[in-house]
CSV table of C-alpha atoms in Angstrom, one decimal:
chain,number,residue,atom,x,y,z
A,449,GLN,CA,-25.1,-2.6,-33.2
A,450,GLN,CA,-22.1,-0.3,-32.7
A,451,PRO,CA,-23.2,3.2,-32.2
A,452,VAL,CA,-22.3,5.6,-35.0
A,453,GLN,CA,-20.6,8.9,-34.3
A,454,SER,CA,-20.3,11.9,-36.5
A,455,PRO,CA,-18.2,13.5,-37.6
A,456,GLN,CA,-15.5,10.9,-37.9
A,457,ALA,CA,-12.8,13.6,-37.5
A,458,VAL,CA,-12.7,17.3,-37.0
A,459,ILE,CA,-10.0,19.9,-36.9
A,460,LEU,CA,-10.5,23.1,-34.9
A,461,ARG,CA,-8.6,26.1,-34.0
A,462,GLU,CA,-8.2,26.9,-30.4
A,463,GLY,CA,-11.2,28.7,-29.1
A,464,GLU,CA,-13.7,27.2,-31.6
A,465,ASP,CA,-16.7,25.1,-30.7
A,466,ALA,CA,-17.5,21.5,-31.7
A,467,VAL,CA,-20.4,19.1,-31.5
A,468,ILE,CA,-20.0,15.3,-31.6
A,469,ASN,CA,-23.1,13.2,-32.2
A,470,CYS,CA,-23.8,9.6,-31.2
A,471,SER,CA,-26.6,7.6,-32.7
A,472,SER,CA,-27.8,4.2,-31.6
A,473,SER,CA,-30.0,1.7,-33.5
A,474,LYS,CA,-31.1,0.4,-30.1
A,475,ALA,CA,-33.1,2.2,-27.4
A,476,LEU,CA,-30.7,3.9,-25.0
A,477,TYR,CA,-30.7,3.6,-21.3
A,478,SER,CA,-27.7,5.7,-20.5
A,479,VAL,CA,-24.8,7.1,-22.3
A,480,HIS,CA,-21.2,7.4,-21.3
A,481,TRP,CA,-18.6,9.8,-22.9
A,482,TYR,CA,-14.9,9.1,-22.9
A,483,ARG,CA,-11.8,10.8,-24.3
A,484,GLN,CA,-8.7,8.9,-25.4
A,485,LYS,CA,-5.5,10.6,-26.1
A,486,HIS,CA,-3.0,8.9,-28.4
A,487,GLY,CA,-1.2,6.1,-26.6
A,488,GLU,CA,-3.3,6.5,-23.5
A,489,ALA,CA,-6.3,4.8,-21.9
A,490,PRO,CA,-9.8,6.2,-22.3
A,491,VAL,CA,-10.8,8.7,-19.6
A,492,PHE,CA,-14.3,9.0,-18.4
A,493,LEU,CA,-15.9,12.4,-19.0
A,494,MET,CA,-19.5,12.0,-17.9
A,495,ILE,CA,-22.6,9.8,-17.9
A,496,LEU,CA,-26.1,10.7,-18.8
A,497,LEU,CA,-28.8,8.7,-17.1
A,498,LYS,CA,-32.1,9.7,-18.5
A,499,GLY,CA,-33.7,11.3,-21.5
A,500,GLY,CA,-33.4,15.1,-21.6
A,501,GLU,CA,-30.5,15.1,-19.2
A,502,GLN,CA,-27.7,17.5,-19.8
A,503,LYS,CA,-24.5,17.6,-18.0
A,504,GLY,CA,-21.4,19.8,-18.0
A,505,HIS,CA,-17.8,19.2,-17.3
A,506,GLU,CA,-15.8,22.4,-17.5
A,507,LYS,CA,-16.4,23.6,-21.0
A,508,ILE,CA,-17.6,20.2,-22.1
A,509,SER,CA,-21.2,19.3,-21.9
A,510,ALA,CA,-23.6,16.7,-23.3
A,511,SER,CA,-27.2,16.1,-23.9
A,512,PHE,CA,-29.2,12.9,-24.2
A,513,ASN,CA,-32.3,12.5,-26.4
A,514,GLU,CA,-33.8,9.3,-25.4
A,515,LYS,CA,-36.6,9.4,-28.1
A,516,LYS,CA,-34.2,9.9,-30.9
A,517,GLN,CA,-31.7,7.4,-29.5
A,518,GLN,CA,-29.0,10.1,-29.7
A,519,SER,CA,-26.6,11.9,-27.6
A,520,SER,CA,-24.4,14.9,-28.4
A,521,LEU,CA,-21.2,16.2,-26.8
A,522,TYR,CA,-20.5,19.9,-26.9
A,523,LEU,CA,-17.0,21.4,-26.6
A,524,THR,CA,-17.0,25.1,-26.1
A,525,ALA,CA,-14.0,27.4,-26.6
A,526,SER,CA,-11.8,24.4,-27.3
A,527,GLN,CA,-8.3,24.1,-25.8
A,528,LEU,CA,-5.3,22.3,-27.0
A,529,SER,CA,-5.8,19.7,-24.2
A,530,TYR,CA,-9.1,18.7,-25.7
A,531,SER,CA,-7.4,16.9,-28.6
A,532,GLY,CA,-8.0,13.2,-28.7
A,533,THR,CA,-10.5,10.7,-29.8
A,534,TYR,CA,-14.0,10.9,-28.3
A,535,PHE,CA,-16.1,7.8,-27.8
A,536,CYS,CA,-19.7,7.6,-26.8
A,537,GLY,CA,-20.7,4.5,-24.9
A,538,PRO,CA,-24.4,3.6,-24.8
A,539,GLN,CA,-25.3,1.2,-22.0
A,540,PHE,CA,-28.6,-0.8,-21.9
A,541,GLY,CA,-29.4,-1.6,-18.3
A,542,ASN,CA,-26.7,-3.8,-16.8
A,543,GLU,CA,-25.5,-4.8,-20.2
A,544,LYS,CA,-22.0,-4.3,-21.6
A,545,LEU,CA,-20.7,-0.8,-22.4
A,546,THR,CA,-20.4,-0.7,-26.1
A,547,PHE,CA,-18.2,2.0,-27.6
A,548,GLY,CA,-19.1,4.1,-30.7
A,549,THR,CA,-17.1,4.4,-33.8
A,550,GLY,CA,-15.1,7.4,-32.4
A,551,THR,CA,-14.5,11.0,-33.4
A,552,ARG,CA,-10.9,12.2,-33.7
A,553,LEU,CA,-10.6,15.8,-32.6
A,554,THR,CA,-7.6,17.9,-33.4
A,555,ILE,CA,-7.1,21.3,-31.9
A,556,ILE,CA,-4.5,23.5,-33.6
A,557,PRO,CA,-3.1,26.8,-32.2
B,971,ASP,CA,-5.2,6.3,-4.6
B,972,ALA,CA,-4.0,4.0,-7.3
B,973,GLY,CA,-6.2,3.7,-10.3
B,974,VAL,CA,-6.5,0.6,-12.4
B,975,THR,CA,-3.2,-1.3,-12.7
B,976,GLN,CA,-2.4,-3.7,-15.6
B,977,SER,CA,0.5,-5.9,-16.1
B,978,PRO,CA,2.6,-6.4,-18.1
B,979,THR,CA,2.6,-3.2,-20.2
B,980,HIS,CA,4.1,-4.9,-23.2
B,981,LEU,CA,4.3,-8.5,-24.4
B,982,ILE,CA,5.5,-10.3,-27.4
B,983,LYS,CA,4.3,-13.8,-28.0
B,984,THR,CA,4.6,-16.4,-30.8
B,985,ARG,CA,1.6,-17.6,-32.7
B,986,GLY,CA,0.0,-20.6,-31.0
B,987,GLN,CA,1.2,-19.6,-27.5
B,988,GLN,CA,-0.9,-18.7,-24.5
B,989,VAL,CA,-0.9,-15.5,-22.6
B,990,THR,CA,-2.2,-14.2,-19.3
B,991,LEU,CA,-2.9,-10.5,-18.6
B,992,ARG,CA,-3.5,-9.1,-15.2
B,993,CYS,CA,-5.6,-6.3,-13.8
B,994,SER,CA,-6.1,-4.8,-10.3
B,995,PRO,CA,-9.1,-2.6,-10.2
B,996,LYS,CA,-9.4,0.8,-8.6
B,997,SER,CA,-9.9,0.8,-4.8
B,998,GLY,CA,-13.6,0.4,-4.1
B,999,HIS,CA,-14.5,-1.1,-7.5
B,1000,ASP,CA,-15.8,-4.6,-7.7
B,1001,THR,CA,-16.6,-5.0,-11.4
B,1002,VAL,CA,-14.0,-5.6,-14.0
B,1003,SER,CA,-14.5,-5.4,-17.8
B,1004,TRP,CA,-11.9,-6.3,-20.5
B,1005,TYR,CA,-11.7,-4.7,-23.9
B,1006,GLN,CA,-9.6,-5.3,-27.0
B,1007,GLN,CA,-8.5,-2.2,-29.0
B,1008,ALA,CA,-7.0,-2.7,-32.4
B,1009,LEU,CA,-4.9,0.2,-33.8
B,1010,GLY,CA,-7.2,3.0,-34.9
B,1011,GLN,CA,-10.3,1.4,-33.6
B,1012,GLY,CA,-12.6,1.8,-30.6
B,1013,PRO,CA,-12.4,-0.7,-27.7
B,1014,GLN,CA,-14.3,-3.9,-28.3
B,1015,PHE,CA,-15.9,-5.6,-25.3
B,1016,ILE,CA,-14.6,-9.0,-24.4
B,1017,PHE,CA,-16.3,-9.8,-21.1
B,1018,GLN,CA,-17.2,-8.5,-17.7
B,1019,TYR,CA,-16.7,-10.0,-14.2
B,1020,TYR,CA,-18.7,-9.4,-11.1
B,1021,GLU,CA,-18.7,-11.4,-7.9
B,1022,GLU,CA,-16.1,-13.7,-9.4
B,1023,GLU,CA,-18.4,-14.7,-12.3
B,1024,GLU,CA,-18.5,-13.8,-16.0
B,1025,ARG,CA,-21.6,-11.8,-16.3
B,1026,GLN,CA,-21.5,-10.8,-20.0
B,1027,ARG,CA,-19.5,-11.7,-23.0
B,1028,GLY,CA,-18.8,-10.0,-26.3
B,1029,ASN,CA,-18.3,-11.7,-29.6
B,1030,PHE,CA,-15.0,-13.3,-28.8
B,1031,PRO,CA,-14.1,-17.0,-29.2
B,1032,ASP,CA,-13.7,-19.4,-26.3
B,1033,ARG,CA,-9.9,-19.0,-26.7
B,1034,PHE,CA,-10.5,-15.9,-24.6
B,1035,SER,CA,-11.2,-16.7,-20.9
B,1036,GLY,CA,-10.9,-14.9,-17.7
B,1037,HIS,CA,-11.1,-15.0,-14.0
B,1038,GLN,CA,-11.9,-12.7,-11.1
B,1039,PHE,CA,-10.4,-13.3,-7.6
B,1040,PRO,CA,-12.0,-12.6,-4.2
B,1041,ASN,CA,-10.0,-9.3,-4.0
B,1042,TYR,CA,-11.7,-8.2,-7.3
B,1043,SER,CA,-8.5,-8.5,-9.4
B,1044,SER,CA,-8.9,-10.2,-12.7
B,1045,GLU,CA,-7.0,-12.1,-15.3
B,1046,LEU,CA,-7.5,-12.4,-19.1
B,1047,ASN,CA,-6.2,-15.6,-20.7
B,1048,VAL,CA,-5.9,-16.1,-24.4
B,1049,ASN,CA,-5.0,-19.5,-25.8
B,1050,ALA,CA,-3.7,-20.5,-29.2
B,1051,LEU,CA,-2.7,-17.0,-30.1
B,1052,LEU,CA,-3.3,-15.7,-33.6
B,1053,LEU,CA,-1.6,-12.8,-35.4
B,1054,GLY,CA,-5.0,-11.0,-35.3
B,1055,ASP,CA,-4.9,-11.0,-31.5
B,1056,SER,CA,-2.3,-8.3,-31.6
B,1057,ALA,CA,-3.9,-5.3,-29.9
B,1058,LEU,CA,-4.0,-3.2,-26.8
B,1059,TYR,CA,-6.0,-5.0,-24.1
B,1060,LEU,CA,-7.7,-2.6,-21.7
B,1061,CYS,CA,-9.1,-3.4,-18.3
B,1062,ALA,CA,-11.8,-1.2,-16.8
B,1063,SER,CA,-13.2,-1.2,-13.4
B,1064,SER,CA,-16.4,0.3,-11.9
B,1065,PRO,CA,-18.2,0.3,-8.5
B,1066,GLY,CA,-20.9,-2.0,-9.8
B,1067,ARG,CA,-22.5,-3.2,-13.0
B,1068,GLY,CA,-24.9,-0.4,-13.5
B,1069,ASN,CA,-24.6,3.2,-14.5
B,1070,TYR,CA,-21.1,4.1,-13.3
B,1071,GLY,CA,-18.3,5.6,-15.2
B,1072,TYR,CA,-15.5,3.2,-16.0
B,1073,THR,CA,-11.9,3.7,-14.9
B,1074,PHE,CA,-9.5,2.3,-17.4
B,1075,GLY,CA,-6.0,1.0,-16.9
B,1076,SER,CA,-3.2,1.9,-19.3
B,1077,GLY,CA,-3.5,-1.4,-21.0
B,1078,THR,CA,-1.2,-4.2,-22.1
B,1079,ARG,CA,0.1,-4.0,-25.6
B,1080,LEU,CA,0.2,-7.6,-27.0
B,1081,THR,CA,2.1,-8.4,-30.2
B,1082,VAL,CA,1.8,-11.8,-31.7
B,1083,VAL,CA,4.5,-12.8,-34.2
Protein backbone atom coordinates (compact mmCIF):
# COMPACT_ATOMS: atom_id res chain seq x y z
CA GLN A 1 0.00 0.00 0.00
CA GLN A 2 3.02 2.23 -0.27
CA PRO A 3 2.19 5.17 -2.53
CA VAL A 4 4.07 5.21 -5.81
CA GLN A 5 5.96 8.31 -6.87
CA SER A 6 7.12 9.22 -10.34
CA PRO A 7 9.63 9.86 -11.61
CA GLN A 8 12.02 7.92 -9.38
CA ALA A 9 14.79 10.36 -10.14
CA VAL A 10 15.23 13.53 -12.15
CA ILE A 11 18.13 15.80 -12.98
CA LEU A 12 17.45 19.45 -13.74
CA ARG A 13 19.49 22.49 -14.55
CA GLU A 14 19.03 25.47 -12.29
CA GLY A 15 15.96 27.42 -13.35
CA GLU A 16 14.10 24.48 -14.88
CA ASP A 17 10.72 23.22 -13.65
CA ALA A 18 9.78 19.79 -12.33
CA VAL A 19 6.65 17.87 -11.45
CA ILE A 20 6.61 14.96 -9.00
CA ASN A 21 3.57 12.73 -8.90
CA CYS A 22 2.22 10.60 -6.07
CA SER A 23 -0.39 7.90 -6.63
CA SER A 24 -2.20 5.92 -3.98
CA SER A 25 -4.17 2.70 -4.30
CA LYS A 26 -6.24 3.81 -1.34
CA ALA A 27 -8.59 6.76 -1.03
CA LEU A 28 -6.71 9.79 0.18
CA TYR A 29 -7.76 11.93 3.10
CA SER A 30 -4.83 14.29 3.13
CA VAL A 31 -1.35 14.42 1.64
CA HIS A 32 1.89 15.60 3.18
CA TRP A 33 5.02 16.50 1.21
CA TYR A 34 8.54 16.31 2.65
CA ARG A 35 12.06 16.92 1.36
CA GLN A 36 15.06 15.04 2.71
CA LYS A 37 18.59 16.09 1.94
CA HIS A 38 21.35 13.51 2.08
CA GLY A 39 22.23 12.68 5.66
CA GLU A 40 19.52 14.87 7.11
CA ALA A 41 16.02 14.42 8.50
CA PRO A 42 12.93 14.91 6.32
CA VAL A 43 11.59 18.45 6.37
CA PHE A 44 7.88 19.19 6.16
CA LEU A 45 6.94 21.24 3.07
CA MET A 46 3.14 21.34 3.11
CA ILE A 47 -0.04 19.43 3.71
CA LEU A 48 -3.13 19.34 1.51
CA LEU A 49 -6.33 18.62 3.32
CA LYS A 50 -8.99 18.26 0.72
CA GLY A 51 -9.58 17.42 -2.87
CA GLY A 52 -8.85 20.22 -5.28
CA GLU A 53 -6.72 22.08 -2.78
CA GLN A 54 -3.58 23.70 -4.02
CA LYS A 55 -0.90 25.22 -1.88
CA GLY A 56 2.29 27.11 -2.44
CA HIS A 57 5.53 27.40 -0.56
CA GLU A 58 7.89 29.87 -2.22
CA LYS A 59 8.31 28.39 -5.69
CA ILE A 60 7.10 24.99 -4.61
CA SER A 61 3.40 24.21 -4.85
CA ALA A 62 1.20 21.14 -4.81
CA SER A 63 -2.21 19.95 -5.87
CA PHE A 64 -4.44 17.17 -4.60
CA ASN A 65 -6.87 15.27 -6.80
CA GLU A 66 -9.00 13.30 -4.39
CA LYS A 67 -10.95 11.45 -7.09
CA LYS A 68 -7.84 10.24 -8.85
CA GLN A 69 -6.13 9.48 -5.54
CA GLN A 70 -3.19 11.55 -6.70
CA SER A 71 -1.13 14.49 -5.64
CA SER A 72 1.50 16.42 -7.56
CA LEU A 73 4.33 18.64 -6.40
CA TYR A 74 5.45 21.45 -8.68
CA LEU A 75 8.89 23.02 -8.45
CA THR A 76 9.27 26.19 -10.46
CA ALA A 77 12.54 27.81 -11.49
CA SER A 78 14.46 25.28 -9.44
CA GLN A 79 17.36 26.35 -7.26
CA LEU A 80 20.38 24.36 -6.13
CA SER A 81 18.86 24.21 -2.65
CA TYR A 82 15.92 22.20 -3.99
CA SER A 83 18.11 19.11 -4.42
CA GLY A 84 17.10 16.18 -2.27
CA THR A 85 14.66 13.33 -2.12
CA TYR A 86 10.99 14.24 -2.06
CA PHE A 87 8.43 12.06 -0.34
CA CYS A 88 4.68 12.26 -0.44
CA GLY A 89 2.87 11.05 2.65
CA PRO A 90 -0.76 10.15 2.28
CA GLN A 91 -2.67 10.08 5.50
CA PHE A 92 -6.03 8.42 6.03
CA GLY A 93 -7.86 10.08 8.89
CA ASN A 94 -5.92 9.58 12.08
CA GLU A 95 -4.01 6.68 10.63
CA LYS A 96 -0.28 6.48 10.25
CA LEU A 97 1.59 8.66 7.84
CA THR A 98 2.89 6.38 5.11
CA PHE A 99 5.72 7.62 2.91
CA GLY A 100 5.85 7.12 -0.82
CA THR A 101 8.67 5.53 -2.78
CA GLY A 102 10.51 8.83 -3.07
CA THR A 103 11.80 10.98 -5.95
CA ARG A 104 15.46 11.97 -6.02
CA LEU A 105 15.89 15.45 -7.45
CA THR A 106 19.30 16.71 -8.48
CA ILE A 107 19.76 20.33 -9.54
CA ILE A 108 22.93 21.15 -11.43
CA PRO A 109 24.30 24.63 -12.13
CA ASP B 1 12.77 26.86 20.21
CA ALA B 2 14.35 23.43 20.09
CA GLY B 3 12.94 21.06 17.56
CA VAL B 4 12.87 17.30 17.97
CA THR B 5 15.87 15.97 19.85
CA GLN B 6 17.07 12.38 19.51
CA SER B 7 19.79 10.55 21.35
CA PRO B 8 22.21 9.05 20.80
CA THR B 9 23.15 10.15 17.28
CA HIS B 10 25.11 7.00 16.52
CA LEU B 11 25.18 3.56 18.09
CA ILE B 12 26.92 0.30 17.39
CA LYS B 13 25.48 -2.87 18.90
CA THR B 14 26.17 -6.57 18.63
CA ARG B 15 23.61 -8.99 17.23
CA GLY B 16 21.31 -10.24 20.00
CA GLN B 17 21.73 -7.19 22.18
CA GLN B 18 19.04 -4.73 23.17
CA VAL B 19 18.94 -1.00 22.45
CA THR B 20 16.98 2.01 23.67
CA LEU B 21 16.62 5.17 21.60
CA ARG B 22 15.25 8.39 23.01
CA CYS B 23 13.24 11.28 21.61
CA SER B 24 12.12 14.65 22.96
CA PRO B 25 9.37 16.18 20.85
CA LYS B 26 9.15 19.75 19.75
CA SER B 27 7.65 22.09 22.33
CA GLY B 28 3.87 22.03 22.08
CA HIS B 29 3.75 18.64 20.36
CA ASP B 30 2.10 15.71 22.12
CA THR B 31 2.25 12.98 19.49
CA VAL B 32 5.37 11.02 18.68
CA SER B 33 5.88 8.66 15.75
CA TRP B 34 8.88 6.45 15.11
CA TYR B 35 10.20 5.50 11.70
CA GLN B 36 12.93 3.21 10.42
CA GLN B 37 14.82 4.30 7.33
CA ALA B 38 17.14 1.89 5.58
CA LEU B 39 19.79 3.28 3.27
CA GLY B 40 18.25 4.55 0.04
CA GLN B 41 14.70 3.84 1.18
CA GLY B 42 11.83 5.93 2.47
CA PRO B 43 10.94 6.00 6.17
CA GLN B 44 8.89 3.02 7.32
CA PHE B 45 6.36 3.57 10.10
CA ILE B 46 7.03 1.67 13.32
CA PHE B 47 4.45 3.05 15.75
CA GLN B 48 2.84 6.18 17.11
CA TYR B 49 2.32 7.30 20.69
CA TYR B 50 -0.32 9.67 21.95
CA GLU B 51 -1.44 10.19 25.54
CA GLU B 52 1.15 7.64 26.65
CA GLU B 53 -0.43 4.87 24.61
CA GLU B 54 0.58 3.15 21.40
CA ARG B 55 -2.13 4.22 18.98
CA GLN B 56 -0.98 2.62 15.75
CA ARG B 57 1.63 0.15 14.72
CA GLY B 58 3.30 -0.67 11.45
CA ASN B 59 4.50 -4.07 10.25
CA PHE B 60 7.26 -4.53 12.79
CA PRO B 61 7.73 -7.50 15.12
CA ASP B 62 7.15 -7.40 18.85
CA ARG B 63 10.89 -6.99 19.32
CA PHE B 64 10.15 -3.34 18.69
CA SER B 65 8.44 -1.67 21.61
CA GLY B 66 8.09 1.83 22.89
CA HIS B 67 6.94 4.11 25.59
CA GLN B 68 5.75 7.67 25.97
CA PHE B 69 6.22 9.59 29.19
CA PRO B 70 3.95 12.23 30.75
CA ASN B 71 6.21 14.97 29.35
CA TYR B 72 5.54 13.52 25.85
CA SER B 73 9.09 12.28 25.38
CA SER B 74 9.39 8.78 24.01
CA GLU B 75 11.65 5.75 23.86
CA LEU B 76 12.03 3.07 21.23
CA ASN B 77 13.33 -0.30 22.41
CA VAL B 78 14.55 -3.05 20.16
CA ASN B 79 15.33 -6.49 21.61
CA ALA B 80 17.34 -9.35 20.15
CA LEU B 81 18.94 -7.15 17.53
CA LEU B 82 19.39 -8.54 14.04
CA LEU B 83 21.81 -7.35 11.37
CA GLY B 84 18.77 -6.18 9.40
CA ASP B 85 17.86 -3.73 12.14
CA SER B 86 20.75 -1.55 11.05
CA ALA B 87 19.14 1.69 9.89
CA LEU B 88 18.46 5.32 10.68
CA TYR B 89 15.71 5.60 13.28
CA LEU B 90 13.72 8.78 13.03
CA CYS B 91 11.42 10.29 15.59
CA ALA B 92 8.73 12.70 14.44
CA SER B 93 6.43 14.83 16.56
CA SER B 94 3.19 16.61 15.79
CA PRO B 95 0.65 18.68 17.72
CA GLY B 96 -1.96 15.95 17.58
CA ARG B 97 -2.80 12.82 15.61
CA GLY B 98 -4.64 14.46 12.78
CA ASN B 99 -3.68 16.57 9.84
CA TYR B 100 -0.54 18.23 11.07
CA GLY B 101 2.89 18.38 9.55
CA TYR B 102 5.47 16.24 11.28
CA THR B 103 8.71 17.66 12.66
CA PHE B 104 11.51 15.11 12.42
CA GLY B 105 14.57 14.73 14.56
CA SER B 106 17.99 14.13 13.01
CA GLY B 107 17.75 10.46 13.84
CA THR B 108 19.83 7.78 15.48
CA ARG B 109 22.08 5.77 13.20
CA LEU B 110 22.06 2.19 14.53
CA THR B 111 24.62 -0.29 13.28
CA VAL B 112 24.29 -3.93 14.30
CA VAL B 113 27.43 -6.04 13.87
